[in-house]
Structures are given as C-alpha cells and as structure tokens.
PDB file of C-alpha atoms in Angstrom:
ATOM      1  CA  UNK A   1       2.353 -14.479   2.890  1.00 92.00           C
ATOM      2  CA  UNK A   2       1.414 -16.247   6.318  1.00 91.00           C
ATOM      3  CA  UNK A   3      -1.398 -18.073   4.441  1.00 90.00           C
ATOM      4  CA  UNK A   4       0.957 -19.288   1.469  1.00 92.00           C
ATOM      5  CA  UNK A   5       0.568 -16.512  -1.117  1.00 93.00           C
ATOM      6  CA  UNK A   6       4.074 -15.747  -3.059  1.00 96.00           C
ATOM      7  CA  UNK A   7       4.708 -12.266  -1.991  1.00 96.00           C
ATOM      8  CA  UNK A   8       7.255  -9.888  -3.605  1.00 97.00           C
ATOM      9  CA  UNK A   9       7.845  -6.684  -1.948  1.00 96.00           C
ATOM     10  CA  UNK A  10       9.177  -4.102  -4.176  1.00 95.00           C
ATOM     11  CA  UNK A  11      11.424  -1.645  -2.195  1.00 94.00           C
ATOM     12  CA  UNK A  12      13.151   1.608  -3.240  1.00 89.00           C
ATOM     13  CA  UNK A  13      16.707   2.474  -3.914  1.00 87.00           C
ATOM     14  CA  UNK A  14      18.928   3.002  -2.318  1.00 86.00           C
ATOM     15  CA  UNK A  15      17.551   2.466   1.199  1.00 86.00           C
ATOM     16  CA  UNK A  16      14.799   0.144   0.943  1.00 87.00           C
ATOM     17  CA  UNK A  17      11.372   0.365   3.370  1.00 88.00           C
ATOM     18  CA  UNK A  18      11.809   3.091   6.105  1.00 87.00           C
ATOM     19  CA  UNK A  19      10.878   0.163   8.759  1.00 87.00           C
ATOM     20  CA  UNK A  20      14.169  -1.361   8.105  1.00 88.00           C
ATOM     21  CA  UNK A  21      15.695   1.551  10.327  1.00 89.00           C
ATOM     22  CA  UNK A  22      13.167   1.525  13.130  1.00 88.00           C
ATOM     23  CA  UNK A  23      15.285   0.456  15.837  1.00 89.00           C
ATOM     24  CA  UNK A  24      14.843  -0.339  18.763  1.00 91.00           C
ATOM     25  CA  UNK A  25      13.429  -3.031  19.216  1.00 93.00           C
ATOM     26  CA  UNK A  26      15.858  -5.320  17.021  1.00 92.00           C
ATOM     27  CA  UNK A  27      16.528  -8.552  16.309  1.00 94.00           C
ATOM     28  CA  UNK A  28      20.175  -8.745  15.785  1.00 92.00           C
ATOM     29  CA  UNK A  29      21.118  -6.268  13.563  1.00 90.00           C
ATOM     30  CA  UNK A  30      17.427  -5.981  11.962  1.00 91.00           C
ATOM     31  CA  UNK A  31      14.671  -3.787  13.106  1.00 93.00           C
ATOM     32  CA  UNK A  32      11.913  -6.126  14.805  1.00 94.00           C
ATOM     33  CA  UNK A  33       9.085  -4.201  13.054  1.00 90.00           C
ATOM     34  CA  UNK A  34      10.766  -4.787   9.643  1.00 92.00           C
ATOM     35  CA  UNK A  35      10.924  -8.552  10.378  1.00 94.00           C
ATOM     36  CA  UNK A  36       7.210  -8.741  11.798  1.00 92.00           C
ATOM     37  CA  UNK A  37       5.643  -6.999   9.107  1.00 90.00           C
ATOM     38  CA  UNK A  38       7.534  -8.649   6.143  1.00 93.00           C
ATOM     39  CA  UNK A  39       8.067 -12.375   7.411  1.00 94.00           C
ATOM     40  CA  UNK A  40       7.436 -14.563   4.452  1.00 95.00           C
ATOM     41  CA  UNK A  41       7.676 -12.049   1.846  1.00 95.00           C
ATOM     42  CA  UNK A  42      10.515 -12.016  -0.819  1.00 95.00           C
ATOM     43  CA  UNK A  43      12.031  -8.676  -1.410  1.00 93.00           C
ATOM     44  CA  UNK A  44      13.197  -6.866  -4.528  1.00 94.00           C
ATOM     45  CA  UNK A  45      14.689  -3.449  -5.068  1.00 94.00           C
ATOM     46  CA  UNK A  46      13.693  -1.316  -8.082  1.00 94.00           C
ATOM     47  CA  UNK A  47      14.315   1.882  -9.256  1.00 94.00           C
ATOM     48  CA  UNK A  48      11.262   2.798 -11.414  1.00 93.00           C
ATOM     49  CA  UNK A  49      12.981   5.829 -12.542  1.00 91.00           C
ATOM     50  CA  UNK A  50      15.034   3.496 -14.788  1.00 95.00           C
ATOM     51  CA  UNK A  51      14.219   1.511 -17.787  1.00 96.00           C
ATOM     52  CA  UNK A  52      15.195  -1.570 -16.303  1.00 96.00           C
ATOM     53  CA  UNK A  53      13.402  -0.982 -13.121  1.00 95.00           C
ATOM     54  CA  UNK A  54      10.322  -0.364 -15.049  1.00 96.00           C
ATOM     55  CA  UNK A  55      10.751  -3.389 -17.539  1.00 97.00           C
ATOM     56  CA  UNK A  56      11.186  -5.748 -14.410  1.00 97.00           C
ATOM     57  CA  UNK A  57       7.987  -4.368 -12.792  1.00 97.00           C
ATOM     58  CA  UNK A  58       6.005  -4.479 -16.057  1.00 97.00           C
ATOM     59  CA  UNK A  59       7.098  -8.106 -16.314  1.00 97.00           C
ATOM     60  CA  UNK A  60       6.077  -8.847 -13.013  1.00 97.00           C
ATOM     61  CA  UNK A  61       2.804  -7.141 -13.187  1.00 98.00           C
ATOM     62  CA  UNK A  62       1.756  -8.956 -16.502  1.00 98.00           C
ATOM     63  CA  UNK A  63       1.840 -12.208 -14.618  1.00 97.00           C
ATOM     64  CA  UNK A  64       0.706 -11.443 -10.913  1.00 97.00           C
ATOM     65  CA  UNK A  65      -2.632 -11.873  -9.269  1.00 98.00           C
ATOM     66  CA  UNK A  66      -2.680  -8.846  -6.909  1.00 98.00           C
ATOM     67  CA  UNK A  67      -0.678  -5.742  -7.256  1.00 98.00           C
ATOM     68  CA  UNK A  68      -0.914  -3.304  -3.969  1.00 98.00           C
ATOM     69  CA  UNK A  69       0.304   0.259  -4.347  1.00 97.00           C
ATOM     70  CA  UNK A  70       0.599   3.127  -2.078  1.00 94.00           C
ATOM     71  CA  UNK A  71       2.330   5.749  -3.766  1.00 93.00           C
ATOM     72  CA  UNK A  72       1.487   9.522  -3.398  1.00 90.00           C
ATOM     73  CA  UNK A  73      -1.362  10.787  -5.612  1.00 91.00           C
ATOM     74  CA  UNK A  74      -0.771  10.759  -9.373  1.00 91.00           C
ATOM     75  CA  UNK A  75       3.041   9.181  -9.029  1.00 94.00           C
ATOM     76  CA  UNK A  76       2.157   5.362 -10.053  1.00 94.00           C
ATOM     77  CA  UNK A  77       0.144   6.777 -13.261  1.00 95.00           C
ATOM     78  CA  UNK A  78       3.198   9.151 -14.238  1.00 94.00           C
ATOM     79  CA  UNK A  79       5.514   6.240 -13.758  1.00 95.00           C
ATOM     80  CA  UNK A  80       3.210   4.128 -16.124  1.00 95.00           C
ATOM     81  CA  UNK A  81       1.895   1.640 -13.581  1.00 97.00           C
ATOM     82  CA  UNK A  82      -1.466   2.701 -13.273  1.00 97.00           C
ATOM     83  CA  UNK A  83      -4.473   0.262 -13.223  1.00 97.00           C
ATOM     84  CA  UNK A  84      -5.394   1.090 -16.883  1.00 97.00           C
ATOM     85  CA  UNK A  85      -1.800   0.858 -18.013  1.00 97.00           C
ATOM     86  CA  UNK A  86      -1.549  -2.842 -16.641  1.00 98.00           C
ATOM     87  CA  UNK A  87      -4.894  -4.163 -17.270  1.00 98.00           C
ATOM     88  CA  UNK A  88      -4.268  -4.772 -21.036  1.00 97.00           C
ATOM     89  CA  UNK A  89      -1.543  -7.212 -20.302  1.00 97.00           C
ATOM     90  CA  UNK A  90      -3.230  -8.920 -17.327  1.00 98.00           C
ATOM     91  CA  UNK A  91      -7.057  -8.297 -17.518  1.00 98.00           C
ATOM     92  CA  UNK A  92      -7.286 -10.717 -14.391  1.00 98.00           C
ATOM     93  CA  UNK A  93      -5.255  -8.118 -12.231  1.00 98.00           C
ATOM     94  CA  UNK A  94      -6.605  -7.125  -8.967  1.00 98.00           C
ATOM     95  CA  UNK A  95      -5.124  -3.937  -8.279  1.00 98.00           C
ATOM     96  CA  UNK A  96      -5.574  -2.224  -4.990  1.00 98.00           C
ATOM     97  CA  UNK A  97      -4.447   1.341  -4.109  1.00 97.00           C
ATOM     98  CA  UNK A  98      -4.352   2.559  -0.673  1.00 97.00           C
ATOM     99  CA  UNK A  99      -3.841   6.355   0.103  1.00 97.00           C
ATOM    100  CA  UNK A 100      -4.109   9.233   2.420  1.00 97.00           C
ATOM    101  CA  UNK A 101      -7.566  10.441   1.239  1.00 97.00           C
ATOM    102  CA  UNK A 102      -9.053   8.540  -1.802  1.00 95.00           C
ATOM    103  CA  UNK A 103      -9.185   9.484  -5.386  1.00 92.00           C
ATOM    104  CA  UNK A 104     -11.965  11.932  -5.100  1.00 92.00           C
ATOM    105  CA  UNK A 105     -12.757  14.937  -2.732  1.00 93.00           C
ATOM    106  CA  UNK A 106     -11.223  17.846  -1.613  1.00 95.00           C
ATOM    107  CA  UNK A 107      -7.828  16.231  -0.346  1.00 96.00           C
ATOM    108  CA  UNK A 108      -7.301  13.701  -3.283  1.00 95.00           C
ATOM    109  CA  UNK A 109      -4.014  15.199  -4.207  1.00 94.00           C
ATOM    110  CA  UNK A 110      -2.886  15.379  -0.769  1.00 94.00           C
ATOM    111  CA  UNK A 111      -0.488  12.479   0.613  1.00 92.00           C
ATOM    112  CA  UNK A 112      -1.680  11.354   4.157  1.00 94.00           C
ATOM    113  CA  UNK A 113      -0.201   9.706   7.265  1.00 93.00           C
ATOM    114  CA  UNK A 114      -1.654   7.720  10.046  1.00 95.00           C
ATOM    115  CA  UNK A 115      -1.376  10.532  12.417  1.00 95.00           C
ATOM    116  CA  UNK A 116      -3.007  13.017   9.967  1.00 95.00           C
ATOM    117  CA  UNK A 117      -5.894  10.603   9.516  1.00 96.00           C
ATOM    118  CA  UNK A 118      -6.365  10.251  13.235  1.00 95.00           C
ATOM    119  CA  UNK A 119      -6.338  13.990  14.025  1.00 94.00           C
ATOM    120  CA  UNK A 120      -8.841  14.858  11.017  1.00 95.00           C
ATOM    121  CA  UNK A 121     -11.298  11.672  11.814  1.00 95.00           C
ATOM    122  CA  UNK A 122     -11.583  12.797  15.427  1.00 91.00           C
ATOM    123  CA  UNK A 123      -9.799   9.931  16.787  1.00 92.00           C
ATOM    124  CA  UNK A 124      -7.494  11.837  18.555  1.00 90.00           C
ATOM    125  CA  UNK A 125     -10.233  14.030  20.393  1.00 85.00           C
ATOM    126  CA  UNK A 126     -11.041  10.709  22.448  1.00 82.00           C
ATOM    127  CA  UNK A 127      -7.840   9.576  23.247  1.00 83.00           C
ATOM    128  CA  UNK A 128      -6.413  12.635  24.994  1.00 75.00           C
ATOM    129  CA  UNK A 129      -6.008  13.304  28.837  1.00 75.00           C
ATOM    130  CA  UNK A 130      -9.822  14.063  29.255  1.00 74.00           C
ATOM    131  CA  UNK A 131     -12.506  16.705  28.753  1.00 77.00           C
ATOM    132  CA  UNK A 132     -10.730  19.847  27.898  1.00 79.00           C
ATOM    133  CA  UNK A 133      -7.146  18.226  27.651  1.00 81.00           C
ATOM    134  CA  UNK A 134      -5.160  18.352  24.608  1.00 85.00           C
ATOM    135  CA  UNK A 135      -5.516  15.266  22.027  1.00 86.00           C
ATOM    136  CA  UNK A 136      -3.334  12.587  21.846  1.00 90.00           C
ATOM    137  CA  UNK A 137      -2.274  10.107  19.191  1.00 91.00           C
ATOM    138  CA  UNK A 138      -3.908   6.198  19.434  1.00 89.00           C
ATOM    139  CA  UNK A 139      -1.094   4.099  20.582  1.00 86.00           C
ATOM    140  CA  UNK A 140      -1.325   1.916  17.596  1.00 89.00           C
ATOM    141  CA  UNK A 141      -1.286   3.377  14.080  1.00 91.00           C
ATOM    142  CA  UNK A 142      -4.835   2.855  14.081  1.00 94.00           C
ATOM    143  CA  UNK A 143      -5.672   4.137  10.555  1.00 96.00           C
ATOM    144  CA  UNK A 144      -2.707   2.159   8.810  1.00 95.00           C
ATOM    145  CA  UNK A 145      -3.901  -0.952  10.342  1.00 95.00           C
ATOM    146  CA  UNK A 146      -7.673  -0.501   9.458  1.00 97.00           C
ATOM    147  CA  UNK A 147      -6.715   0.435   5.935  1.00 98.00           C
ATOM    148  CA  UNK A 148      -4.671  -2.694   5.534  1.00 96.00           C
ATOM    149  CA  UNK A 149      -7.751  -4.843   6.715  1.00 97.00           C
ATOM    150  CA  UNK A 150     -10.148  -2.809   4.236  1.00 98.00           C
ATOM    151  CA  UNK A 151      -7.875  -3.530   1.558  1.00 98.00           C
ATOM    152  CA  UNK A 152      -7.493  -7.179   2.152  1.00 96.00           C
ATOM    153  CA  UNK A 153     -11.262  -7.426   2.086  1.00 98.00           C
ATOM    154  CA  UNK A 154     -11.587  -5.603  -1.005  1.00 98.00           C
ATOM    155  CA  UNK A 155      -8.903  -7.750  -2.604  1.00 98.00           C
ATOM    156  CA  UNK A 156     -10.851 -11.051  -1.450  1.00 97.00           C
ATOM    157  CA  UNK A 157     -13.862  -9.342  -2.693  1.00 98.00           C
ATOM    158  CA  UNK A 158     -12.365  -8.808  -6.236  1.00 98.00           C
ATOM    159  CA  UNK A 159     -10.677 -12.299  -6.099  1.00 98.00           C
ATOM    160  CA  UNK A 160     -14.521 -13.907  -5.675  1.00 98.00           C
ATOM    161  CA  UNK A 161     -15.756 -11.713  -8.410  1.00 98.00           C
ATOM    162  CA  UNK A 162     -12.529 -13.163 -10.682  1.00 98.00           C
ATOM    163  CA  UNK A 163     -13.350 -16.567  -9.978  1.00 98.00           C
ATOM    164  CA  UNK A 164     -16.721 -16.014 -11.407  1.00 98.00           C
ATOM    165  CA  UNK A 165     -15.874 -13.866 -14.297  1.00 98.00           C
ATOM    166  CA  UNK A 166     -12.245 -13.935 -15.142  1.00 97.00           C
ATOM    167  CA  UNK A 167     -12.122 -10.336 -14.620  1.00 98.00           C
ATOM    168  CA  UNK A 168      -9.640  -8.357 -12.463  1.00 98.00           C
ATOM    169  CA  UNK A 169     -10.720  -5.131 -10.386  1.00 98.00           C
ATOM    170  CA  UNK A 170      -9.412  -2.032  -8.911  1.00 98.00           C
ATOM    171  CA  UNK A 171     -10.136  -1.609  -5.410  1.00 98.00           C
ATOM    172  CA  UNK A 172      -8.989   1.230  -3.162  1.00 97.00           C
ATOM    173  CA  UNK A 173      -9.171   2.602   0.317  1.00 97.00           C
ATOM    174  CA  UNK A 174      -7.493   5.106   2.266  1.00 98.00           C
ATOM    175  CA  UNK A 175      -6.237   6.016   5.657  1.00 98.00           C
ATOM    176  CA  UNK A 176      -8.906   8.849   6.250  1.00 97.00           C
ATOM    177  CA  UNK A 177     -11.818   6.308   5.384  1.00 96.00           C
ATOM    178  CA  UNK A 178     -10.364   3.852   7.679  1.00 97.00           C
ATOM    179  CA  UNK A 179     -10.135   6.174  10.558  1.00 96.00           C
ATOM    180  CA  UNK A 180     -13.688   7.314   9.926  1.00 95.00           C
TER     181      UNK A 180
END
C-alpha cells in the first residue's frame, strides 16, 4: 500500500483484526500497531460463513491481482476459496498462503504462532539469559516479520512470471520456514 497498490484488507466479523485491540500504545482511541500495519489500506468486514460474504469475496477474487491468506490448515479450502477454486475465474491470480508450518510435513495440520516458531526453530535458545539460562522470546515477532518478507518476495517473483506468461501462481511460506 505504501508503494501505491490498492489493498483491501478483509477482516472478520464481529470484532475485526486482533491488532485493533492491542493498546497501549494508542493514537486517540485506536491501537497504534493496527494503524501502523494497515496504513493506506482499505478495509472490509466479511462473514465468509454467509452466502453474502462468500459472494462478495468471490467477486473480488475474480478481478484481483494478488490474494494473501493466512487461515488455519484446510479452512480456506472448506470455505471454497482455495487456489484451485479461484483459478478458473482468474487464471492470472497470484495466490499467497502463509501458515504456521507449510502444506507438507508432520506439522502441516497444526496452526502456528510466532512464539511457537521461535521456540521450535531454536531462536529462543540464543536470546535467553546466557549459557544454562532459560530461553527467551526475541523482542520483535521475528518469524512473523520474516514470513511477510518471504511472502512479498514470492509474490514479486510470481508477478514477474505473470508478466512473461500471463499465468498466475500459488506461492507459500510458513512461520517455521521463516524462523529457520
């Protein structure tokens, strides 16, 4: 959005993005973290469990360049918005999935969070109090941030491919991959 892309962030009903409630710090009555992470984006609340919400998302997905999703394992497919569901109506769609552990491997069906990725990857073993001391979380959400960077790079690569071929692609990364 900072570079001019028209971004529509879909939020869940009834309370929206969790970062809306991460106070302090705040700017007026709004969470500073939400304002920072969502600046220059438009927002839309949809209930994808209703026909109306699904119809709106299907219409948006048919004409968008890039769709990014981070639902738990299997959820987006159950809702009917997996890559294979949307590709027929938009063959140039670049579809990006972010998950805790990726689509393959022994943890593919688990949800993931930054703290879990930091612990499982070993990051917490070298951010603690020192040799023999307990592990500690890295200050910033390192795997969240790095997964976002990897996703952005995958989207840019898929976009370059689409410019040459007209074909979209499905790209993915995970918090665990990013932490490793």
